PDB file of C-alpha atoms in Angstrom:
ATOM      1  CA  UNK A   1     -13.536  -6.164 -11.633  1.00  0.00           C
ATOM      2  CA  UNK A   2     -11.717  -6.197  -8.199  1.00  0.00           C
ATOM      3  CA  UNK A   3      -8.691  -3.636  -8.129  1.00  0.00           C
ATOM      4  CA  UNK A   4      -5.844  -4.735  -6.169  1.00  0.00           C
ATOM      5  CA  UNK A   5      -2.277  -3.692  -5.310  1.00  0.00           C
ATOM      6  CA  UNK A   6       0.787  -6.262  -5.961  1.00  0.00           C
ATOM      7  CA  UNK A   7       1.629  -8.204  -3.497  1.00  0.00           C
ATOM      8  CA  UNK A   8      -1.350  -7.200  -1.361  1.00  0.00           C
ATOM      9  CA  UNK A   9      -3.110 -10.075   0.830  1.00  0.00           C
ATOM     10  CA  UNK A  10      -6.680 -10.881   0.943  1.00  0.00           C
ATOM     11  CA  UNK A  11      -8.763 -13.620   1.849  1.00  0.00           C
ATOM     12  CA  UNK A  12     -11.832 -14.810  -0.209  1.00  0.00           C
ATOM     13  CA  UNK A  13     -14.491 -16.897   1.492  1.00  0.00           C
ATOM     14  CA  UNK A  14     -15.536 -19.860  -1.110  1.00  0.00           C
ATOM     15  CA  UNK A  15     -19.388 -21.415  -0.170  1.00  0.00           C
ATOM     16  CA  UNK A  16     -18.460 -24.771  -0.873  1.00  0.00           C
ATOM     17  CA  UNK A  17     -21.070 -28.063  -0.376  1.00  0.00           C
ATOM     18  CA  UNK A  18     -19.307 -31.376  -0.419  1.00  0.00           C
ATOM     19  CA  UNK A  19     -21.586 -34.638  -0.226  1.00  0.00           C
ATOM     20  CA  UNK A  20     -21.094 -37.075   1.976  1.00  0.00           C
ATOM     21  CA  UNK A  21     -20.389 -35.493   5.139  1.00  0.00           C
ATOM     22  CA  UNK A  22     -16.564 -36.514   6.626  1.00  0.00           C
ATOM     23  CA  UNK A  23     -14.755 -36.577   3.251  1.00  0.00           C
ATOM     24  CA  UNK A  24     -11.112 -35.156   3.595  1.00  0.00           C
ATOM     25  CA  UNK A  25     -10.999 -32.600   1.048  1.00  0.00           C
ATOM     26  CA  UNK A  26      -9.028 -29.750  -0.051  1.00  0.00           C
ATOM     27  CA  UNK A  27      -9.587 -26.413  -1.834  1.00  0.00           C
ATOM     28  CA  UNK A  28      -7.335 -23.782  -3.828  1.00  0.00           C
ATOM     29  CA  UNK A  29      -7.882 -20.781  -5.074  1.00  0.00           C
ATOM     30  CA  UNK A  30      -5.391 -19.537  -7.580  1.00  0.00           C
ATOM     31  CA  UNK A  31      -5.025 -16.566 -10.099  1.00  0.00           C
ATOM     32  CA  UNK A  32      -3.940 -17.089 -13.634  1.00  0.00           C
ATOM     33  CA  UNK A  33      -3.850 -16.630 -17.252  1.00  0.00           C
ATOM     34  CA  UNK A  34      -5.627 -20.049 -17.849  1.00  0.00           C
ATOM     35  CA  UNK A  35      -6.733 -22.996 -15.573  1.00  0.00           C
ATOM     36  CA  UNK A  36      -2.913 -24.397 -15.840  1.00  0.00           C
ATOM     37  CA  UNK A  37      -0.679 -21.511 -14.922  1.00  0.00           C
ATOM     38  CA  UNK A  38      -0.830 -20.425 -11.728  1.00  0.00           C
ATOM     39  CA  UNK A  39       0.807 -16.758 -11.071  1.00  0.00           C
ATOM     40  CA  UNK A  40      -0.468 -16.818  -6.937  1.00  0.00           C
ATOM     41  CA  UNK A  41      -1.953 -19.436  -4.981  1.00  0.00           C
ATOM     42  CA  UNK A  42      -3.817 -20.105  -1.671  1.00  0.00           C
ATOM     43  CA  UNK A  43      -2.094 -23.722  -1.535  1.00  0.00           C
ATOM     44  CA  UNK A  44      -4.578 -26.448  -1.244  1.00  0.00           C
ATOM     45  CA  UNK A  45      -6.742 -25.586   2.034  1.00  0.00           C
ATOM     46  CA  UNK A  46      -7.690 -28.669   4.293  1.00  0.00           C
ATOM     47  CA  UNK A  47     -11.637 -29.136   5.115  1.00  0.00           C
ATOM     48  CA  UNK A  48     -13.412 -31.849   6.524  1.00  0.00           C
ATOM     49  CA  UNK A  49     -16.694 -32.074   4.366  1.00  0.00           C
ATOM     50  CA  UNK A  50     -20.522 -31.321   5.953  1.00  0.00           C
ATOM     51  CA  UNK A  51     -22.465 -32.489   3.588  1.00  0.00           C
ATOM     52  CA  UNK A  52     -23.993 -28.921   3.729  1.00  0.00           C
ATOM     53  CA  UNK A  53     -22.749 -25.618   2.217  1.00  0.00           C
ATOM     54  CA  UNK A  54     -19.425 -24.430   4.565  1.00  0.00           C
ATOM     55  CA  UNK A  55     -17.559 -21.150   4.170  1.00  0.00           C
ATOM     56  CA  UNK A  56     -13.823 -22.022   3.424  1.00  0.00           C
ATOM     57  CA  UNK A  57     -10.919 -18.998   4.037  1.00  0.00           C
ATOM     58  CA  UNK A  58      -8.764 -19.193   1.147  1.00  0.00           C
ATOM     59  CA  UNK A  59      -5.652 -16.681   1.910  1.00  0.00           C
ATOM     60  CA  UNK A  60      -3.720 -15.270  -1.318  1.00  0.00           C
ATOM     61  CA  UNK A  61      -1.298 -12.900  -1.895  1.00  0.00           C
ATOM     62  CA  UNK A  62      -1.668 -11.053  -5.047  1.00  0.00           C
ATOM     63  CA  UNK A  63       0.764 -11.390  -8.052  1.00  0.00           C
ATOM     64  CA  UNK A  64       3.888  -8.912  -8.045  1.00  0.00           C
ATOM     65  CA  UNK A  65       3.315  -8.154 -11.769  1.00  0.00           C
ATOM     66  CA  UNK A  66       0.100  -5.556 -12.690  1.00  0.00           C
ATOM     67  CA  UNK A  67      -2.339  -6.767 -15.317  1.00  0.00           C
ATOM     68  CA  UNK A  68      -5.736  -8.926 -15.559  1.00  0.00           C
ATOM     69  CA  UNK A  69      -5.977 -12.260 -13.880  1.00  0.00           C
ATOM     70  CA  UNK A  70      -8.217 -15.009 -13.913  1.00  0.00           C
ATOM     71  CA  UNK A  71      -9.745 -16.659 -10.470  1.00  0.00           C
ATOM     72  CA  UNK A  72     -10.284 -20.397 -10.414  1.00  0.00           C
ATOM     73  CA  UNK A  73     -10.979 -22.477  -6.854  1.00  0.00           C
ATOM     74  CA  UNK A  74      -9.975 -25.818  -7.436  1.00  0.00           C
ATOM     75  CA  UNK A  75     -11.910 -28.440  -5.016  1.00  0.00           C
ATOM     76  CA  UNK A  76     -10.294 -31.828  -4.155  1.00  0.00           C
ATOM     77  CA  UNK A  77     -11.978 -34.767  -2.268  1.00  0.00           C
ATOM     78  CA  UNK A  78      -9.699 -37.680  -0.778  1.00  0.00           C
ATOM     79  CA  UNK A  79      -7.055 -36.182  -3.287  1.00  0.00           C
ATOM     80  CA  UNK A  80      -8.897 -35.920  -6.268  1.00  0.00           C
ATOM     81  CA  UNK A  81     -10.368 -33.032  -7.851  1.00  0.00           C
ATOM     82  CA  UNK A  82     -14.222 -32.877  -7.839  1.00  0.00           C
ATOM     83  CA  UNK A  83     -14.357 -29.518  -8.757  1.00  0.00           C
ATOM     84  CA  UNK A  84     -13.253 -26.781 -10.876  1.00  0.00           C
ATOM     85  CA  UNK A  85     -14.956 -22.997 -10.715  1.00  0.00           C
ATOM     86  CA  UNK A  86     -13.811 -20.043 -12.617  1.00  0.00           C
ATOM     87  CA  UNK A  87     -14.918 -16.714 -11.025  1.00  0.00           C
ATOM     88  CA  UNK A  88     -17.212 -14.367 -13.090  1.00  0.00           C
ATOM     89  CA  UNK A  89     -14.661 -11.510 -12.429  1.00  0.00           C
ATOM     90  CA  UNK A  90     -11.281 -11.179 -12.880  1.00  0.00           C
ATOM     91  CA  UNK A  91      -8.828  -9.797 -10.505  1.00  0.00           C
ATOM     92  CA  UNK A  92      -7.135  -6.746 -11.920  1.00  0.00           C
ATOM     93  CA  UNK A  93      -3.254  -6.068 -10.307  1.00  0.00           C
ATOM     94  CA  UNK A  94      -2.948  -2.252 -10.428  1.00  0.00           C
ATOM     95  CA  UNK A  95       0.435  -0.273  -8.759  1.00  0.00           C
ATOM     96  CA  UNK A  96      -0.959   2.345  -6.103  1.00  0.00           C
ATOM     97  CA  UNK A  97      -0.812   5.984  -7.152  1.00  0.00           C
ATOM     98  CA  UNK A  98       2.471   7.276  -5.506  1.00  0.00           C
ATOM     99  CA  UNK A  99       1.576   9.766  -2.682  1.00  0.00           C
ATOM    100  CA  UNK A 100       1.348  13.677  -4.027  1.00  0.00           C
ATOM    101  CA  UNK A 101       2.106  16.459  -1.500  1.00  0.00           C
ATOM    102  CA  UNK A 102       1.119  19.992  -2.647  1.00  0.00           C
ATOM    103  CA  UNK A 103       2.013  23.353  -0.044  1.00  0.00           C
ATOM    104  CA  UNK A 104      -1.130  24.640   1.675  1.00  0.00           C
ATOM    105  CA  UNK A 105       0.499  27.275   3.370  1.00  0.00           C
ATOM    106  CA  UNK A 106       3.074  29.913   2.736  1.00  0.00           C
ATOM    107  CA  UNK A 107       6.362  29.355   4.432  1.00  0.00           C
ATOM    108  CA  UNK A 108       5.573  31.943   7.519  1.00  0.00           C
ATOM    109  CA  UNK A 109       7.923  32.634  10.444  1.00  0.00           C
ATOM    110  CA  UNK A 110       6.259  31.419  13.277  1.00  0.00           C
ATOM    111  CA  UNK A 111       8.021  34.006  15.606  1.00  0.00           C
ATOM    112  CA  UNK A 112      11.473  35.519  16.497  1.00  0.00           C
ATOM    113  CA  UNK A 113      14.136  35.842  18.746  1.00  0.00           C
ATOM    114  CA  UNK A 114      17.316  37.504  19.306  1.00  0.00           C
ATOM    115  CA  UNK A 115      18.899  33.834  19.059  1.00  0.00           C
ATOM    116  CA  UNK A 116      16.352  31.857  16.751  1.00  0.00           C
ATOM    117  CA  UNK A 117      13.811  31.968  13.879  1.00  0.00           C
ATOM    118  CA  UNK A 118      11.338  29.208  13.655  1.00  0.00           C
ATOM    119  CA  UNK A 119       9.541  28.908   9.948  1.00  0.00           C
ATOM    120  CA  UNK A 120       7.130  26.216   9.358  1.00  0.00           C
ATOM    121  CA  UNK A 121       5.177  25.992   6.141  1.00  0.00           C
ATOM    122  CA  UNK A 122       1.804  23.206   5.655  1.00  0.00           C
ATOM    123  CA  UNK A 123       1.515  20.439   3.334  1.00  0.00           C
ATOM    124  CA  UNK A 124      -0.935  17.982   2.210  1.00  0.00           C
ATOM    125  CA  UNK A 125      -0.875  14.614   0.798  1.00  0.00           C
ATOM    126  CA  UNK A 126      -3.607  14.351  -1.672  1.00  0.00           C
ATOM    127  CA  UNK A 127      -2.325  11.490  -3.108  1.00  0.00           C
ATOM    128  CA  UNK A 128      -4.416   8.128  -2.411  1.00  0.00           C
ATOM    129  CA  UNK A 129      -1.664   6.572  -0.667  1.00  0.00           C
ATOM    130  CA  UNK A 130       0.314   7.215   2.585  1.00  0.00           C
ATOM    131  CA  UNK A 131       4.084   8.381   1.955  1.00  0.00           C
ATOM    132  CA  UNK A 132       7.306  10.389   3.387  1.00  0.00           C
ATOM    133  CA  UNK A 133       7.397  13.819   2.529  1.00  0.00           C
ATOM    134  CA  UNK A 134      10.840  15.363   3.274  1.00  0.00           C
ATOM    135  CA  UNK A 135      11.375  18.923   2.913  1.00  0.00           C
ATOM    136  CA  UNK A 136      14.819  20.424   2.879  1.00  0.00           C
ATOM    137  CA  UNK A 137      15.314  23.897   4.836  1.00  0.00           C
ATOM    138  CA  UNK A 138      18.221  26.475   2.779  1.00  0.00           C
ATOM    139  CA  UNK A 139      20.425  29.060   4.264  1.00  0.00           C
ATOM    140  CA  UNK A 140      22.001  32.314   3.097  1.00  0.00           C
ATOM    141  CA  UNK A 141      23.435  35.029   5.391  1.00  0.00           C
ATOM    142  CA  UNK A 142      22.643  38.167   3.878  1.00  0.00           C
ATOM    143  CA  UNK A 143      25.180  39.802   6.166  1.00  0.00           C
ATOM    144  CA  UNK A 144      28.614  38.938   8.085  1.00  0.00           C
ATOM    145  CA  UNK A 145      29.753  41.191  10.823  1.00  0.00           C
ATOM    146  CA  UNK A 146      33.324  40.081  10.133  1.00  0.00           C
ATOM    147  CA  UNK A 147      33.994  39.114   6.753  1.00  0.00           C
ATOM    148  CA  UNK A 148      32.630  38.952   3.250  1.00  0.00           C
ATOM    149  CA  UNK A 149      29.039  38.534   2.844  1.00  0.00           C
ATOM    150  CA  UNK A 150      28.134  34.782   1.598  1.00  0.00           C
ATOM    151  CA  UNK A 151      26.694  34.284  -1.548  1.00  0.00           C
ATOM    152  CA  UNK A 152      25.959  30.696  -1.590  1.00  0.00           C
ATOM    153  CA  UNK A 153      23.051  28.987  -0.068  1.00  0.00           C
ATOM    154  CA  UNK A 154      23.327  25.752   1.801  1.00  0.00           C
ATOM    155  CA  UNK A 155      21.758  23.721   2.894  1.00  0.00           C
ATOM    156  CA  UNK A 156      20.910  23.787   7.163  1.00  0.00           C
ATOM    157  CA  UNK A 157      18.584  20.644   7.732  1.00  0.00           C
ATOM    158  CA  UNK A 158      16.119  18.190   6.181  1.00  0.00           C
ATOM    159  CA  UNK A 159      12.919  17.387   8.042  1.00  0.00           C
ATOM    160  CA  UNK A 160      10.678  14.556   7.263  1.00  0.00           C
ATOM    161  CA  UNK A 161       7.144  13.475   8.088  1.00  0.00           C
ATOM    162  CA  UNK A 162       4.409  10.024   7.174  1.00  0.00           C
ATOM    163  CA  UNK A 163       1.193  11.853   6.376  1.00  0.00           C
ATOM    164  CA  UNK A 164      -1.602   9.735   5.631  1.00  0.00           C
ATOM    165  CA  UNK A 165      -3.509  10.636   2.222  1.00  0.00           C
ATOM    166  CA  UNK A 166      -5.719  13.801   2.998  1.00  0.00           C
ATOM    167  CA  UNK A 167      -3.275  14.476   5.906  1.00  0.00           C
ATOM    168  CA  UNK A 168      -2.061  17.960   6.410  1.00  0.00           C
ATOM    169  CA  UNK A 169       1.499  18.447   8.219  1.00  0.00           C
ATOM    170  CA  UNK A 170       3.100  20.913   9.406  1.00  0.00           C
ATOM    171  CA  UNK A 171       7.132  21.226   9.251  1.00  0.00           C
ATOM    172  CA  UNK A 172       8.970  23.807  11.105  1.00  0.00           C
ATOM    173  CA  UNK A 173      12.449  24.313  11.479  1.00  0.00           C
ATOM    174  CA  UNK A 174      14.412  26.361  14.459  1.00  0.00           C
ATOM    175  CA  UNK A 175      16.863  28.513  12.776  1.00  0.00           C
ATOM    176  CA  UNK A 176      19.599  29.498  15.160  1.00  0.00           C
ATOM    177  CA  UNK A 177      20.823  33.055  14.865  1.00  0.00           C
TER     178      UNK A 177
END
């Protein structure tokens, strides 16, 4: 059975044969529990009929709600319907895997300065799915030349980056000193 995300769009290409040649005719393809109810629909798609076999685009968005669907193309001929095919699989609606980012590095400090650090740290998205992975950088002086020393940690800035499943990123921050 065909997996497919909700709401994704895809176009099937229905062989359909219509005899005589230059009938007006239509065709649908629509998803449902039963020949009746129709969840999604192509709409009725306008052909001019061959007489031979012709490949007909029937656009359809998937259903919003996940779950098992039937696929029926409905075929219509100067407004009335000729033909009615059920498919011999059913669509399936499935909700994507959210993307999963796992650390492939240490955080590392990439090099310093008398006015700067710069830390950067890897991470992959081996989730099947592309997403925004945002990583928030923390701060704690561990000395003050002229008070107290803090002993909070706060936070200094958030970086985010798209990775693409099986995308590694890298996310640095510049820590002024």
């Amino acid at each position: 059975m065909p997996q497919l995300a909700p709401g994704e769009s895809k176009t099937a290409i229905a062989p359909i044969t219509v005899k005589p040649s230059g009938l007006s005719c239509e065709a649908e393809l629509f998803l449902g529990p039963d020949e009746v109810t129709k969840v999604a629909t192509s709409g009725k798609r306008p052909f001019s009929s061959t007489g031979v076999k012709q490949d007909i685009s029937l656009p359809i968005t998937m259903p919003s709600a996940e779950g098992a669907y039937h696929a029926y193309i409905d075929v219509y001929a100067g407004g009335l319907l000729i033909a009615a095919y059920q498919a011999i699989e059913d669509v399936v609606i499935v909700a994507p895997a959210p993307p999963e980012f796992v650390y492939v590095s240490d955080i590392k400090r990439k090099y310093y300065s008398a006015s700067y650090d710069y830390f950067m740290v890897d991470v992959q998205n081996v989730g099947s799915v592309a997403g925004v992975c945002t990583l928030e950088f923390w701060t704690k002086h561990l000395y003050d030349r002229n008070g107290p020393v803090p002993t909070e940690w706060k936070l200094y800035t958030t970086v985010s980056h798209t990775l693409q499943p099986g995308e590694i990123g890298t996310f640095g921050h510049r820590k002024e000193c």
